Amino acid sequence: MALRSMRKTRGCWGFIRALHKAPEAAPAPQKDALRRVFSGIQPTGTPHLGNYLGAIESWVSLQSEPGSVLYSIVDLHSITVPQDPAVLRQSILDMTAALLACGIDPERSILFRQSQVAEHTQLSWILTCMVRLPRLQHLHQWKAKSAQQKHDGTVGLLTYPVLQAADVLLYKSTHVPVGEDQVQHMELVQDLARGFNKKYGEFFPVPKSILTSMKKVKSLRDPSAKMSKSDPDRLATVRITDSPEEIVQKFRKAVTDFTSEVTYDPARREGVSNLVAIHSAVTGLPVEEVVRQSAGLDTARYKLLVADAVIEKFAPIKSEIEKLKMDKDHLEKVLEAGSARAKELAYPVCQEVKKLVGFL
């Protein structure tokens, strides 16, 4: 598991090596440039079933593909809403433990804290000065979140998609895993890359989206909404660290409908279809096979079957998280090492951007 493999290298941290020679200017993008994947996750709350199936599971598999991968704990994004400093500090370590337990390997990827690489905010400001205010105001996530917060929405909440663009472009990333709710933000990233290239010459690759195969995991209590860490209904969201008893309770209470048969019809039967999609994802079986095997079961019994499959999937991950969280020093060293490697990539790119803009 992640803890044992990482401890072997704790003494020397031999995996900290430069992927580029710094500090020299990063070259212009080439058509045959090495594939580089970037993605980030906020350290707010324990990862839930939707985070795992919609993002983390694909992150793990991307480590085995050609090229390099960077995964950032985007703590700068987390403060777009109020955070308790002590809680945030611990949440960053908890998220690190969760990612390692799920299979993120610092020897095959770069795992780092966003705030520890200052070039993210430097590039973000340059890109912010290139985007028009109406473009940000028309993003659907700004509309939804600002409506929830009424008049308390901050400028950070409005401009964080530009910081997302900086996160991606800073490493000259070529591919970004995204869920369907992030497609609009990805279009902004691509437009900013093209706009910069048009103004200053070809520099940034225009990154492509990697759409995750798993659609949004829906709330167990409201299948019209996606599963969320911030859902006030504690029964709506299944967390990786939930006990077997909690998982069973949440699936027992999952909203379905008055038809007892197990079928997959997202348009007409959102609740049951969400359960089928979850069952398919955690077992690796096609949806059709899951439905076939569930023939004769009513939805009450089927909920328990899905709960058991989720418990089995998360049991080894939960156990590993508990071990990792007991070694704070180890988690901090993983992040320090990753941030150092990320900095080696970010610095020359940011320096070249400054030259192009006229700062150097």
PDB file of N, CA and C in Angstrom, residues 25-107:
ATOM      1  N   ALA A  25      14.266  29.121 -19.646  1.00  0.00           N
ATOM      2  CA  ALA A  25      12.984  29.380 -20.303  1.00  0.00           C
ATOM      3  C   ALA A  25      12.393  28.102 -20.858  1.00  0.00           C
ATOM      4  N   ALA A  26      11.104  27.945 -20.660  1.00  0.00           N
ATOM      5  CA  ALA A  26      10.412  26.779 -21.210  1.00  0.00           C
ATOM      6  C   ALA A  26      10.239  26.967 -22.711  1.00  0.00           C
ATOM      7  N   PRO A  27      10.433  25.907 -23.508  1.00  0.00           N
ATOM      8  CA  PRO A  27      10.331  26.031 -24.959  1.00  0.00           C
ATOM      9  C   PRO A  27       8.894  26.193 -25.423  1.00  0.00           C
ATOM     10  N   ALA A  28       8.746  26.696 -26.629  1.00  0.00           N
ATOM     11  CA  ALA A  28       7.418  26.809 -27.233  1.00  0.00           C
ATOM     12  C   ALA A  28       6.843  25.428 -27.446  1.00  0.00           C
ATOM     13  N   PRO A  29       5.514  25.264 -27.381  1.00  0.00           N
ATOM     14  CA  PRO A  29       4.900  23.944 -27.513  1.00  0.00           C
ATOM     15  C   PRO A  29       5.157  23.333 -28.884  1.00  0.00           C
ATOM     16  N   GLN A  30       5.416  22.026 -28.859  1.00  0.00           N
ATOM     17  CA  GLN A  30       5.627  21.283 -30.101  1.00  0.00           C
ATOM     18  C   GLN A  30       4.457  20.339 -30.304  1.00  0.00           C
ATOM     19  N   LYS A  31       4.207  20.007 -31.543  1.00  0.00           N
ATOM     20  CA  LYS A  31       3.085  19.125 -31.851  1.00  0.00           C
ATOM     21  C   LYS A  31       3.268  17.762 -31.214  1.00  0.00           C
ATOM     22  N   ASP A  32       4.534  17.332 -31.058  1.00  0.00           N
ATOM     23  CA  ASP A  32       4.787  16.021 -30.488  1.00  0.00           C
ATOM     24  C   ASP A  32       5.227  16.139 -29.029  1.00  0.00           C
ATOM     25  N   ALA A  33       4.868  17.248 -28.369  1.00  0.00           N
ATOM     26  CA  ALA A  33       5.274  17.480 -26.989  1.00  0.00           C
ATOM     27  C   ALA A  33       4.753  16.366 -26.089  1.00  0.00           C
ATOM     28  N   LEU A  34       5.493  16.120 -25.003  1.00  0.00           N
ATOM     29  CA  LEU A  34       5.127  15.089 -24.055  1.00  0.00           C
ATOM     30  C   LEU A  34       3.767  15.387 -23.442  1.00  0.00           C
ATOM     31  N   ARG A  35       2.956  14.378 -23.344  1.00  0.00           N
ATOM     32  CA  ARG A  35       1.644  14.517 -22.708  1.00  0.00           C
ATOM     33  C   ARG A  35       1.828  14.844 -21.234  1.00  0.00           C
ATOM     34  N   ARG A  36       1.126  15.862 -20.767  1.00  0.00           N
ATOM     35  CA  ARG A  36       1.181  16.233 -19.353  1.00  0.00           C
ATOM     36  C   ARG A  36      -0.241  16.464 -18.860  1.00  0.00           C
ATOM     37  N   VAL A  37      -0.589  15.770 -17.790  1.00  0.00           N
ATOM     38  CA  VAL A  37      -1.929  15.835 -17.219  1.00  0.00           C
ATOM     39  C   VAL A  37      -1.884  16.628 -15.915  1.00  0.00           C
ATOM     40  N   PHE A  38      -2.860  17.524 -15.744  1.00  0.00           N
ATOM     41  CA  PHE A  38      -2.986  18.264 -14.477  1.00  0.00           C
ATOM     42  C   PHE A  38      -4.421  18.160 -13.984  1.00  0.00           C
ATOM     43  N   SER A  39      -4.569  17.989 -12.677  1.00  0.00           N
ATOM     44  CA  SER A  39      -5.889  18.084 -12.072  1.00  0.00           C
ATOM     45  C   SER A  39      -5.728  18.479 -10.611  1.00  0.00           C
ATOM     46  N   GLY A  40      -6.806  18.982 -10.026  1.00  0.00           N
ATOM     47  CA  GLY A  40      -6.752  19.428  -8.640  1.00  0.00           C
ATOM     48  C   GLY A  40      -8.004  19.059  -7.882  1.00  0.00           C
ATOM     49  N   ILE A  41      -7.880  19.045  -6.553  1.00  0.00           N
ATOM     50  CA  ILE A  41      -9.012  18.749  -5.693  1.00  0.00           C
ATOM     51  C   ILE A  41      -8.925  19.635  -4.456  1.00  0.00           C
ATOM     52  N   GLN A  42     -10.061  20.164  -4.034  1.00  0.00           N
ATOM     53  CA  GLN A  42     -10.072  21.020  -2.859  1.00  0.00           C
ATOM     54  C   GLN A  42      -9.968  20.192  -1.580  1.00  0.00           C
ATOM     55  N   PRO A  43      -9.264  20.718  -0.566  1.00  0.00           N
ATOM     56  CA  PRO A  43      -9.086  19.965   0.684  1.00  0.00           C
ATOM     57  C   PRO A  43     -10.197  20.230   1.695  1.00  0.00           C
ATOM     58  N   THR A  44     -11.409  20.381   1.221  1.00  0.00           N
ATOM     59  CA  THR A  44     -12.516  20.678   2.125  1.00  0.00           C
ATOM     60  C   THR A  44     -13.354  19.422   2.333  1.00  0.00           C
ATOM     61  N   GLY A  45     -13.221  18.820   3.497  1.00  0.00           N
ATOM     62  CA  GLY A  45     -14.003  17.628   3.806  1.00  0.00           C
ATOM     63  C   GLY A  45     -13.384  16.355   3.246  1.00  0.00           C
ATOM     64  N   THR A  46     -13.870  15.236   3.738  1.00  0.00           N
ATOM     65  CA  THR A  46     -13.400  13.926   3.292  1.00  0.00           C
ATOM     66  C   THR A  46     -13.925  13.631   1.888  1.00  0.00           C
ATOM     67  N   PRO A  47     -13.104  13.075   1.010  1.00  0.00           N
ATOM     68  CA  PRO A  47     -13.597  12.707  -0.326  1.00  0.00           C
ATOM     69  C   PRO A  47     -14.792  11.762  -0.214  1.00  0.00           C
ATOM     70  N   HIS A  48     -15.751  11.958  -1.094  1.00  0.00           N
ATOM     71  CA  HIS A  48     -16.937  11.111  -1.062  1.00  0.00           C
ATOM     72  C   HIS A  48     -16.979  10.196  -2.290  1.00  0.00           C
ATOM     73  N   LEU A  49     -18.015   9.420  -2.352  1.00  0.00           N
ATOM     74  CA  LEU A  49     -18.173   8.437  -3.423  1.00  0.00           C
ATOM     75  C   LEU A  49     -18.094   9.090  -4.799  1.00  0.00           C
ATOM     76  N   GLY A  50     -18.698  10.276  -4.938  1.00  0.00           N
ATOM     77  CA  GLY A  50     -18.659  10.986  -6.216  1.00  0.00           C
ATOM     78  C   GLY A  50     -17.263  11.447  -6.580  1.00  0.00           C
ATOM     79  N   ASN A  51     -16.504  11.946  -5.587  1.00  0.00           N
ATOM     80  CA  ASN A  51     -15.111  12.335  -5.842  1.00  0.00           C
ATOM     81  C   ASN A  51     -14.291  11.138  -6.312  1.00  0.00           C
ATOM     82  N   TYR A  52     -14.499  10.010  -5.638  1.00  0.00           N
ATOM     83  CA  TYR A  52     -13.719   8.820  -5.961  1.00  0.00           C
ATOM     84  C   TYR A  52     -14.025   8.302  -7.365  1.00  0.00           C
ATOM     85  N   LEU A  53     -15.303   8.106  -7.663  1.00  0.00           N
ATOM     86  CA  LEU A  53     -15.679   7.541  -8.966  1.00  0.00           C
ATOM     87  C   LEU A  53     -15.523   8.548 -10.097  1.00  0.00           C
ATOM     88  N   GLY A  54     -15.745   9.823  -9.792  1.00  0.00           N
ATOM     89  CA  GLY A  54     -15.711  10.840 -10.835  1.00  0.00           C
ATOM     90  C   GLY A  54     -14.338  11.410 -11.114  1.00  0.00           C
ATOM     91  N   ALA A  55     -13.388  11.261 -10.167  1.00  0.00           N
ATOM     92  CA  ALA A  55     -12.077  11.878 -10.362  1.00  0.00           C
ATOM     93  C   ALA A  55     -10.927  10.985  -9.910  1.00  0.00           C
ATOM     94  N   ILE A  56     -10.893  10.641  -8.628  1.00  0.00           N
ATOM     95  CA  ILE A  56      -9.707  10.005  -8.053  1.00  0.00           C
ATOM     96  C   ILE A  56      -9.382   8.679  -8.727  1.00  0.00           C
ATOM     97  N   GLU A  57     -10.387   7.880  -9.026  1.00  0.00           N
ATOM     98  CA  GLU A  57     -10.147   6.575  -9.659  1.00  0.00           C
ATOM     99  C   GLU A  57      -9.463   6.748 -11.018  1.00  0.00           C
ATOM    100  N   SER A  58      -9.881   7.765 -11.776  1.00  0.00           N
ATOM    101  CA  SER A  58      -9.244   7.992 -13.078  1.00  0.00           C
ATOM    102  C   SER A  58      -7.839   8.581 -12.898  1.00  0.00           C
ATOM    103  N   TRP A  59      -7.635   9.373 -11.838  1.00  0.00           N
ATOM    104  CA  TRP A  59      -6.294   9.887 -11.545  1.00  0.00           C
ATOM    105  C   TRP A  59      -5.307   8.737 -11.356  1.00  0.00           C
ATOM    106  N   VAL A  60      -5.747   7.730 -10.624  1.00  0.00           N
ATOM    107  CA  VAL A  60      -4.875   6.577 -10.352  1.00  0.00           C
ATOM    108  C   VAL A  60      -4.497   5.883 -11.656  1.00  0.00           C
ATOM    109  N   SER A  61      -5.460   5.661 -12.531  1.00  0.00           N
ATOM    110  CA  SER A  61      -5.178   4.959 -13.791  1.00  0.00           C
ATOM    111  C   SER A  61      -4.306   5.796 -14.725  1.00  0.00           C
ATOM    112  N   LEU A  62      -4.433   7.116 -14.672  1.00  0.00           N
ATOM    113  CA  LEU A  62      -3.632   7.984 -15.545  1.00  0.00           C
ATOM    114  C   LEU A  62      -2.141   7.926 -15.205  1.00  0.00           C
ATOM    115  N   GLN A  63      -1.814   7.492 -14.000  1.00  0.00           N
ATOM    116  CA  GLN A  63      -0.402   7.369 -13.616  1.00  0.00           C
ATOM    117  C   GLN A  63       0.335   6.310 -14.431  1.00  0.00           C
ATOM    118  N   SER A  64      -0.432   5.397 -15.008  1.00  0.00           N
ATOM    119  CA  SER A  64       0.171   4.296 -15.766  1.00  0.00           C
ATOM    120  C   SER A  64       0.328   4.621 -17.246  1.00  0.00           C
ATOM    121  N   GLU A  65      -0.176   5.777 -17.672  1.00  0.00           N
ATOM    122  CA  GLU A  65      -0.105   6.142 -19.078  1.00  0.00           C
ATOM    123  C   GLU A  65       1.149   6.957 -19.361  1.00  0.00           C
ATOM    124  N   PRO A  66       1.585   7.016 -20.633  1.00  0.00           N
ATOM    125  CA  PRO A  66       2.793   7.772 -20.976  1.00  0.00           C
ATOM    126  C   PRO A  66       2.659   9.253 -20.620  1.00  0.00           C
ATOM    127  N   GLY A  67       3.791   9.882 -20.319  1.00  0.00           N
ATOM    128  CA  GLY A  67       3.787  11.300 -19.993  1.00  0.00           C
ATOM    129  C   GLY A  67       3.897  11.521 -18.490  1.00  0.00           C
ATOM    130  N   SER A  68       3.618  12.721 -18.042  1.00  0.00           N
ATOM    131  CA  SER A  68       3.711  13.061 -16.623  1.00  0.00           C
ATOM    132  C   SER A  68       2.363  13.548 -16.114  1.00  0.00           C
ATOM    133  N   VAL A  69       2.142  13.385 -14.815  1.00  0.00           N
ATOM    134  CA  VAL A  69       0.878  13.791 -14.207  1.00  0.00           C
ATOM    135  C   VAL A  69       1.147  14.596 -12.945  1.00  0.00           C
ATOM    136  N   LEU A  70       0.371  15.670 -12.771  1.00  0.00           N
ATOM    137  CA  LEU A  70       0.450  16.504 -11.581  1.00  0.00           C
ATOM    138  C   LEU A  70      -0.927  16.578 -10.935  1.00  0.00           C
ATOM    139  N   TYR A  71      -0.972  16.314  -9.637  1.00  0.00           N
ATOM    140  CA  TYR A  71      -2.216  16.394  -8.892  1.00  0.00           C
ATOM    141  C   TYR A  71      -2.015  17.371  -7.736  1.00  0.00           C
ATOM    142  N   SER A  72      -2.854  18.386  -7.709  1.00  0.00           N
ATOM    143  CA  SER A  72      -2.685  19.448  -6.726  1.00  0.00           C
ATOM    144  C   SER A  72      -3.831  19.477  -5.725  1.00  0.00           C
ATOM    145  N   ILE A  73      -3.479  19.636  -4.461  1.00  0.00           N
ATOM    146  CA  ILE A  73      -4.467  19.940  -3.434  1.00  0.00           C
ATOM    147  C   ILE A  73      -4.626  21.452  -3.463  1.00  0.00           C
ATOM    148  N   VAL A  74      -5.734  21.905  -4.038  1.00  0.00           N
ATOM    149  CA  VAL A  74      -5.879  23.327  -4.382  1.00  0.00           C
ATOM    150  C   VAL A  74      -6.441  24.114  -3.188  1.00  0.00           C
ATOM    151  N   ASP A  75      -5.568  24.363  -2.221  1.00  0.00           N
ATOM    152  CA  ASP A  75      -5.984  25.047  -1.005  1.00  0.00           C
ATOM    153  C   ASP A  75      -6.326  26.514  -1.245  1.00  0.00           C
ATOM    154  N   LEU A  76      -5.747  27.135  -2.288  1.00  0.00           N
ATOM    155  CA  LEU A  76      -6.119  28.514  -2.603  1.00  0.00           C
ATOM    156  C   LEU A  76      -7.586  28.605  -3.021  1.00  0.00           C
ATOM    157  N   HIS A  77      -8.055  27.620  -3.742  1.00  0.00           N
ATOM    158  CA  HIS A  77      -9.462  27.607  -4.162  1.00  0.00           C
ATOM    159  C   HIS A  77     -10.401  27.450  -2.970  1.00  0.00           C
ATOM    160  N   SER A  78      -9.939  26.754  -1.944  1.00  0.00           N
ATOM    161  CA  SER A  78     -10.838  26.452  -0.825  1.00  0.00           C
ATOM    162  C   SER A  78     -11.254  27.690  -0.050  1.00  0.00           C
ATOM    163  N   ILE A  79     -10.456  28.777  -0.099  1.00  0.00           N
ATOM    164  CA  ILE A  79     -10.802  29.951   0.708  1.00  0.00           C
ATOM    165  C   ILE A  79     -11.745  30.907  -0.022  1.00  0.00           C
ATOM    166  N   THR A  80     -12.319  30.487  -1.142  1.00  0.00           N
ATOM    167  CA  THR A  80     -13.379  31.299  -1.760  1.00  0.00           C
ATOM    168  C   THR A  80     -14.617  31.321  -0.869  1.00  0.00           C
ATOM    169  N   VAL A  81     -14.663  30.402   0.096  1.00  0.00           N
ATOM    170  CA  VAL A  81     -15.679  30.439   1.151  1.00  0.00           C
ATOM    171  C   VAL A  81     -14.931  30.431   2.487  1.00  0.00           C
ATOM    172  N   PRO A  82     -15.518  30.952   3.551  1.00  0.00           N
ATOM    173  CA  PRO A  82     -14.794  31.055   4.826  1.00  0.00           C
ATOM    174  C   PRO A  82     -14.289  29.704   5.326  1.00  0.00           C
ATOM    175  N   GLN A  83     -13.058  29.696   5.831  1.00  0.00           N
ATOM    176  CA  GLN A  83     -12.450  28.483   6.362  1.00  0.00           C
ATOM    177  C   GLN A  83     -11.847  28.765   7.733  1.00  0.00           C
ATOM    178  N   ASP A  84     -11.986  27.829   8.633  1.00  0.00           N
ATOM    179  CA  ASP A  84     -11.287  27.900   9.903  1.00  0.00           C
ATOM    180  C   ASP A  84      -9.840  27.455   9.661  1.00  0.00           C
ATOM    181  N   PRO A  85      -8.845  28.283  10.002  1.00  0.00           N
ATOM    182  CA  PRO A  85      -7.448  27.944   9.681  1.00  0.00           C
ATOM    183  C   PRO A  85      -7.000  26.583  10.207  1.00  0.00           C
ATOM    184  N   ALA A  86      -7.348  26.263  11.436  1.00  0.00           N
ATOM    185  CA  ALA A  86      -6.933  24.978  12.011  1.00  0.00           C
ATOM    186  C   ALA A  86      -7.579  23.811  11.278  1.00  0.00           C
ATOM    187  N   VAL A  87      -8.842  23.978  10.941  1.00  0.00           N
ATOM    188  CA  VAL A  87      -9.559  22.920  10.217  1.00  0.00           C
ATOM    189  C   VAL A  87      -8.980  22.757   8.818  1.00  0.00           C
ATOM    190  N   LEU A  88      -8.688  23.870   8.147  1.00  0.00           N
ATOM    191  CA  LEU A  88      -8.115  23.800   6.801  1.00  0.00           C
ATOM    192  C   LEU A  88      -6.763  23.105   6.822  1.00  0.00           C
ATOM    193  N   ARG A  89      -5.938  23.449   7.810  1.00  0.00           N
ATOM    194  CA  ARG A  89      -4.614  22.840   7.941  1.00  0.00           C
ATOM    195  C   ARG A  89      -4.731  21.317   8.036  1.00  0.00           C
ATOM    196  N   GLN A  90      -5.674  20.862   8.877  1.00  0.00           N
ATOM    197  CA  GLN A  90      -5.856  19.422   9.050  1.00  0.00           C
ATOM    198  C   GLN A  90      -6.487  18.797   7.801  1.00  0.00           C
ATOM    199  N   SER A  91      -7.393  19.517   7.168  1.00  0.00           N
ATOM    200  CA  SER A  91      -8.065  18.992   5.971  1.00  0.00           C
ATOM    201  C   SER A  91      -7.070  18.736   4.842  1.00  0.00           C
ATOM    202  N   ILE A  92      -6.048  19.562   4.743  1.00  0.00           N
ATOM    203  CA  ILE A  92      -5.022  19.367   3.709  1.00  0.00           C
ATOM    204  C   ILE A  92      -4.303  18.048   3.930  1.00  0.00           C
ATOM    205  N   LEU A  93      -3.967  17.750   5.180  1.00  0.00           N
ATOM    206  CA  LEU A  93      -3.296  16.483   5.489  1.00  0.00           C
ATOM    207  C   LEU A  93      -4.242  15.297   5.306  1.00  0.00           C
ATOM    208  N   ASP A  94      -5.496  15.482   5.691  1.00  0.00           N
ATOM    209  CA  ASP A  94      -6.474  14.399   5.527  1.00  0.00           C
ATOM    210  C   ASP A  94      -6.684  14.066   4.053  1.00  0.00           C
ATOM    211  N   MET A  95      -6.731  15.102   3.214  1.00  0.00           N
ATOM    212  CA  MET A  95      -6.888  14.861   1.782  1.00  0.00           C
ATOM    213  C   MET A  95      -5.659  14.156   1.211  1.00  0.00           C
ATOM    214  N   THR A  96      -4.491  14.531   1.694  1.00  0.00           N
ATOM    215  CA  THR A  96      -3.260  13.868   1.256  1.00  0.00           C
ATOM    216  C   THR A  96      -3.309  12.384   1.598  1.00  0.00           C
ATOM    217  N   ALA A  97      -3.720  12.080   2.826  1.00  0.00           N
ATOM    218  CA  ALA A  97      -3.836  10.679   3.245  1.00  0.00           C
ATOM    219  C   ALA A  97      -4.831   9.925   2.375  1.00  0.00           C
ATOM    220  N   ALA A  98      -5.954  10.566   2.069  1.00  0.00           N
ATOM    221  CA  ALA A  98      -6.983   9.911   1.257  1.00  0.00           C
ATOM    222  C   ALA A  98      -6.477   9.619  -0.151  1.00  0.00           C
ATOM    223  N   LEU A  99      -5.789  10.582  -0.749  1.00  0.00           N
ATOM    224  CA  LEU A  99      -5.286  10.382  -2.116  1.00  0.00           C
ATOM    225  C   LEU A  99      -4.241   9.271  -2.161  1.00  0.00           C
ATOM    226  N   LEU A 100      -3.345   9.255  -1.177  1.00  0.00           N
ATOM    227  CA  LEU A 100      -2.336   8.195  -1.138  1.00  0.00           C
ATOM    228  C   LEU A 100      -2.998   6.831  -0.948  1.00  0.00           C
ATOM    229  N   ALA A 101      -3.978   6.776  -0.055  1.00  0.00           N
ATOM    230  CA  ALA A 101      -4.661   5.503   0.214  1.00  0.00           C
ATOM    231  C   ALA A 101      -5.426   4.999  -1.001  1.00  0.00           C
ATOM    232  N   CYS A 102      -5.926   5.923  -1.806  1.00  0.00           N
ATOM    233  CA  CYS A 102      -6.672   5.541  -3.017  1.00  0.00           C
ATOM    234  C   CYS A 102      -5.758   5.052  -4.135  1.00  0.00           C
ATOM    235  N   GLY A 103      -4.467   5.322  -4.026  1.00  0.00           N
ATOM    236  CA  GLY A 103      -3.535   4.826  -5.040  1.00  0.00           C
ATOM    237  C   GLY A 103      -2.691   5.872  -5.738  1.00  0.00           C
ATOM    238  N   ILE A 104      -2.796   7.148  -5.329  1.00  0.00           N
ATOM    239  CA  ILE A 104      -1.907   8.155  -5.906  1.00  0.00           C
ATOM    240  C   ILE A 104      -0.504   7.883  -5.388  1.00  0.00           C
ATOM    241  N   ASP A 105       0.434   7.732  -6.289  1.00  0.00           N
ATOM    242  CA  ASP A 105       1.803   7.325  -5.960  1.00  0.00           C
ATOM    243  C   ASP A 105       2.765   8.462  -6.285  1.00  0.00           C
ATOM    244  N   PRO A 106       3.388   9.081  -5.280  1.00  0.00           N
ATOM    245  CA  PRO A 106       4.297  10.199  -5.535  1.00  0.00           C
ATOM    246  C   PRO A 106       5.531   9.852  -6.367  1.00  0.00           C
ATOM    247  N   GLU A 107       5.774   8.569  -6.597  1.00  0.00           N
ATOM    248  CA  GLU A 107       6.879   8.182  -7.477  1.00  0.00           C
ATOM    249  C   GLU A 107       6.438   8.145  -8.936  1.00  0.00           C
TER     250      GLU A 107
END
